[in-house]
Coordinates of C-alpha atoms in Angstrom, one line a residue:
Chain A
E1 CA 43.9 -14.1 43.3
A2 CA 45.9 -14.8 46.5
G3 CA 48.9 -17.1 46.1
V4 CA 50.1 -19.9 48.2
A5 CA 51.0 -18.6 51.7
Q6 CA 53.7 -20.1 53.8
S7 CA 55.0 -19.3 57.2
P8 CA 57.4 -18.6 58.7
R9 CA 59.7 -17.4 56.0
Y10 CA 62.8 -18.2 58.0
K11 CA 63.5 -20.5 61.0
I12 CA 66.7 -21.2 62.9
I13 CA 66.7 -24.1 65.4
E14 CA 69.2 -26.3 67.2
K15 CA 69.5 -29.9 66.2
R16 CA 67.1 -32.3 68.1
Q17 CA 64.6 -29.5 68.4
S18 CA 61.2 -29.6 66.7
V19 CA 59.8 -27.3 64.1
A20 CA 56.5 -26.8 62.2
F21 CA 55.8 -25.1 58.9
W22 CA 52.4 -24.0 57.7
C23 CA 50.9 -23.7 54.2
N24 CA 47.7 -22.1 53.1
P25 CA 47.1 -23.2 49.4
I26 CA 45.1 -21.3 46.9
S27 CA 41.4 -21.6 47.6
G28 CA 39.8 -24.5 45.8
H29 CA 43.0 -26.3 44.9
A30 CA 42.6 -30.0 45.7
T31 CA 46.2 -31.1 45.4
L32 CA 48.9 -29.9 47.8
Y33 CA 52.6 -30.8 47.8
W34 CA 55.4 -30.3 50.2
Y35 CA 58.9 -30.2 48.8
Q36 CA 62.4 -30.0 50.4
Q37 CA 65.0 -28.1 48.4
I38 CA 68.6 -28.3 49.5
L39 CA 70.9 -25.6 48.3
G40 CA 72.0 -26.3 44.7
Q41 CA 69.5 -29.1 44.1
G42 CA 66.0 -29.3 42.6
P43 CA 63.0 -29.6 44.8
K44 CA 62.4 -33.1 46.2
L45 CA 58.9 -34.2 46.8
L46 CA 58.1 -35.1 50.4
I47 CA 54.4 -35.6 50.4
Q48 CA 51.4 -35.1 48.1
F49 CA 47.8 -34.6 49.3
Q50 CA 44.6 -34.9 47.4
N51 CA 42.1 -33.0 49.5
N52 CA 42.8 -34.4 53.0
G53 CA 44.1 -37.8 51.8
V54 CA 47.8 -38.7 51.3
V55 CA 48.5 -39.7 47.7
D56 CA 52.3 -40.2 48.0
D57 CA 54.6 -40.0 51.0
S58 CA 57.2 -42.5 49.8
Q59 CA 60.0 -40.0 50.2
L60 CA 59.0 -38.6 53.6
P61 CA 61.3 -39.6 56.4
K62 CA 58.6 -40.8 58.6
D63 CA 60.7 -41.4 61.6
R64 CA 61.1 -37.6 62.0
F65 CA 58.8 -35.9 59.5
S66 CA 55.0 -35.7 59.6
A67 CA 52.4 -33.8 57.7
E68 CA 48.7 -33.3 57.8
R69 CA 46.1 -31.5 55.8
L70 CA 43.0 -31.2 58.0
K71 CA 39.7 -30.5 56.2
G72 CA 41.6 -30.5 52.9
V73 CA 42.7 -26.9 53.1
D74 CA 45.7 -25.8 55.2
S75 CA 48.6 -28.1 55.8
T76 CA 51.4 -28.4 58.3
L77 CA 54.7 -30.1 58.0
K78 CA 56.6 -31.0 61.2
I79 CA 60.1 -32.2 61.9
Q80 CA 60.9 -33.8 65.2
P81 CA 63.7 -34.1 66.1
A82 CA 65.6 -32.0 63.5
K83 CA 69.0 -32.9 62.1
L84 CA 71.7 -30.8 60.6
E85 CA 70.9 -32.3 57.2
D86 CA 67.3 -31.0 57.4
S87 CA 68.6 -27.5 56.6
A88 CA 66.8 -26.6 53.4
V89 CA 64.0 -24.6 52.0
Y90 CA 60.6 -26.2 52.4
L91 CA 58.2 -25.4 49.6
C92 CA 54.5 -25.8 49.5
A93 CA 52.6 -26.0 46.2
S94 CA 49.0 -26.4 45.2
V95 CA 47.3 -27.5 42.0
P96 CA 43.7 -27.0 40.7
G97 CA 41.7 -30.1 40.1
Q98 CA 42.4 -30.7 36.5
N99 CA 45.5 -28.7 35.7
T100 CA 49.2 -29.6 36.1
E101 CA 50.2 -26.0 36.6
A102 CA 51.5 -25.9 40.2
F103 CA 51.5 -22.7 42.2
F104 CA 54.4 -22.5 44.7
G105 CA 54.7 -20.5 47.9
Q106 CA 57.9 -18.6 48.6
G107 CA 59.1 -21.3 51.0
T108 CA 60.4 -21.6 54.5
R109 CA 64.2 -21.5 54.9
L110 CA 65.2 -23.8 57.8
T111 CA 68.6 -23.7 59.3
V112 CA 69.5 -26.3 61.8
V113 CA 72.6 -25.5 63.9
Chain B
L1 CA 58.1 -41.7 35.8
A2 CA 60.2 -40.6 32.8
K3 CA 63.6 -39.4 33.8
T4 CA 64.8 -36.1 32.4
T5 CA 68.3 -34.9 31.5
Q6 CA 69.3 -31.2 31.1
P7 CA 72.5 -29.3 30.9
I8 CA 73.7 -28.2 34.3
S9 CA 74.3 -24.6 33.2
M10 CA 74.2 -22.2 30.3
D11 CA 75.5 -18.7 29.7
S12 CA 74.1 -16.1 27.4
Y13 CA 74.0 -12.4 26.7
E14 CA 71.2 -9.9 26.8
G15 CA 69.1 -9.9 23.6
Q16 CA 70.1 -13.4 22.5
E17 CA 67.8 -16.3 22.0
V18 CA 68.4 -19.2 24.5
N19 CA 67.5 -22.8 23.8
I20 CA 67.5 -25.3 26.6
T21 CA 67.1 -28.9 25.6
C22 CA 65.7 -31.7 27.8
S23 CA 66.0 -35.4 27.1
H24 CA 63.3 -37.7 28.2
N25 CA 63.8 -41.0 26.3
N26 CA 61.3 -42.9 28.4
I27 CA 58.4 -40.6 28.0
A28 CA 55.0 -42.3 28.2
T29 CA 52.1 -41.9 25.8
N30 CA 50.0 -39.9 28.3
D31 CA 52.9 -37.7 29.5
Y32 CA 53.0 -34.0 29.0
I33 CA 56.2 -31.8 29.2
T34 CA 56.2 -28.9 31.5
W35 CA 58.9 -26.3 32.2
Y36 CA 59.3 -24.3 35.4
Q37 CA 61.5 -21.3 36.2
Q38 CA 62.9 -20.6 39.7
F39 CA 64.6 -17.4 40.9
P40 CA 66.7 -17.4 44.1
S41 CA 64.6 -17.4 47.3
Q42 CA 61.4 -18.1 45.4
G43 CA 59.4 -21.1 44.6
P44 CA 59.3 -22.5 41.0
R45 CA 57.0 -20.8 38.5
F46 CA 55.2 -22.4 35.6
I47 CA 56.4 -21.3 32.2
I48 CA 54.9 -23.5 29.5
Q49 CA 53.5 -27.0 28.9
G50 CA 53.1 -29.1 25.7
Y51 CA 52.4 -32.5 24.4
K52 CA 53.7 -32.4 20.8
T53 CA 54.9 -30.1 18.0
K54 CA 55.1 -26.5 19.2
V55 CA 53.6 -24.4 21.9
T56 CA 54.1 -20.7 22.3
N57 CA 53.0 -18.2 24.9
E58 CA 54.0 -14.7 25.9
V59 CA 57.1 -15.9 27.7
A60 CA 58.5 -18.8 25.7
S61 CA 58.2 -21.4 23.1
L62 CA 58.3 -25.2 23.5
F63 CA 59.4 -27.4 20.6
I64 CA 58.7 -31.1 20.8
P65 CA 59.8 -33.4 17.9
A66 CA 57.6 -36.2 16.7
D67 CA 59.3 -38.9 18.7
R68 CA 58.8 -36.8 21.9
K69 CA 62.1 -38.1 23.4
S70 CA 63.3 -34.5 23.9
S71 CA 62.0 -31.0 24.1
T72 CA 63.5 -27.5 23.7
L73 CA 62.5 -24.5 25.7
S74 CA 63.2 -21.4 23.7
L75 CA 63.5 -18.0 25.4
P76 CA 63.6 -15.1 22.9
R77 CA 65.7 -12.1 23.5
V78 CA 66.7 -12.8 27.1
S79 CA 67.4 -10.1 29.6
L80 CA 69.3 -10.1 32.9
S81 CA 66.0 -10.9 34.7
D82 CA 65.8 -14.3 32.9
T83 CA 68.8 -15.5 35.0
A84 CA 67.3 -18.4 36.9
V85 CA 67.1 -22.2 37.1
Y86 CA 64.9 -23.9 34.5
Y87 CA 63.4 -27.3 35.2
C88 CA 61.9 -29.7 32.7
L89 CA 59.2 -32.1 34.1
V90 CA 57.5 -35.0 32.4
G91 CA 54.3 -36.5 33.6
W92 CA 50.7 -37.3 33.2
R93 CA 48.4 -34.3 32.8
G94 CA 45.6 -34.4 35.3
G95 CA 44.5 -33.6 38.8
G96 CA 47.0 -34.8 41.4
N97 CA 49.8 -35.2 38.9
K98 CA 53.1 -36.2 40.6
L99 CA 55.6 -33.4 40.0
T100 CA 59.2 -34.7 40.0
F101 CA 62.0 -32.1 39.6
G102 CA 65.5 -32.9 38.4
T103 CA 68.5 -30.7 39.0
G104 CA 67.5 -28.1 36.4
T105 CA 69.6 -25.8 34.2
Q106 CA 71.2 -22.7 35.7
L107 CA 70.9 -19.9 33.0
K108 CA 73.1 -16.9 33.5
V109 CA 72.5 -13.9 31.4
E110 CA 75.1 -11.2 31.2
L111 CA 75.3 -7.7 29.6

């Protein structure tokens, strides 16, 4: 079974630029999460989708971050404009309908300079 | 959501049993306890989940006392490859469960 795919693996941008991350969850998984993990900290939930609807985006900085999950499959997370403090690993995870075991991708490491 | 407290770090040697305890005093009746493992440059990986008493799989055991206010992840005979961060999560089991991670426990295994 293919895992959660994320791209790109690494991205370096200058502050105030925009960036987008892509996630392809495991086929059939209804729930999709985006996390931000700053070095030395645990993953912080940014947004949770159930199919193509948003369940929780209370911790998403909506002035600069946006996310969508069209057709309830792939998802993209965008940052515009980026700040230095956005440097982190962005993780995507998906969960089958009735199981709390989440499957994570390898993440995208973003460096903002 | 129930808040969890874990030790920041633990050290061990190869071949030893390691027990990592997590406190979750405000656990709700419907909450399950789940542990994840994370290696550097990788996403977290599910280890084990339980509701009460003891759960064992091929990787670890999870001990949960009757009051469920804490839980202990037990790793038998650790090796260098078990060096990782271990996270304890508490939440409702079901589709769309909110997964909230704490700071985790950094386990370092040495020869």
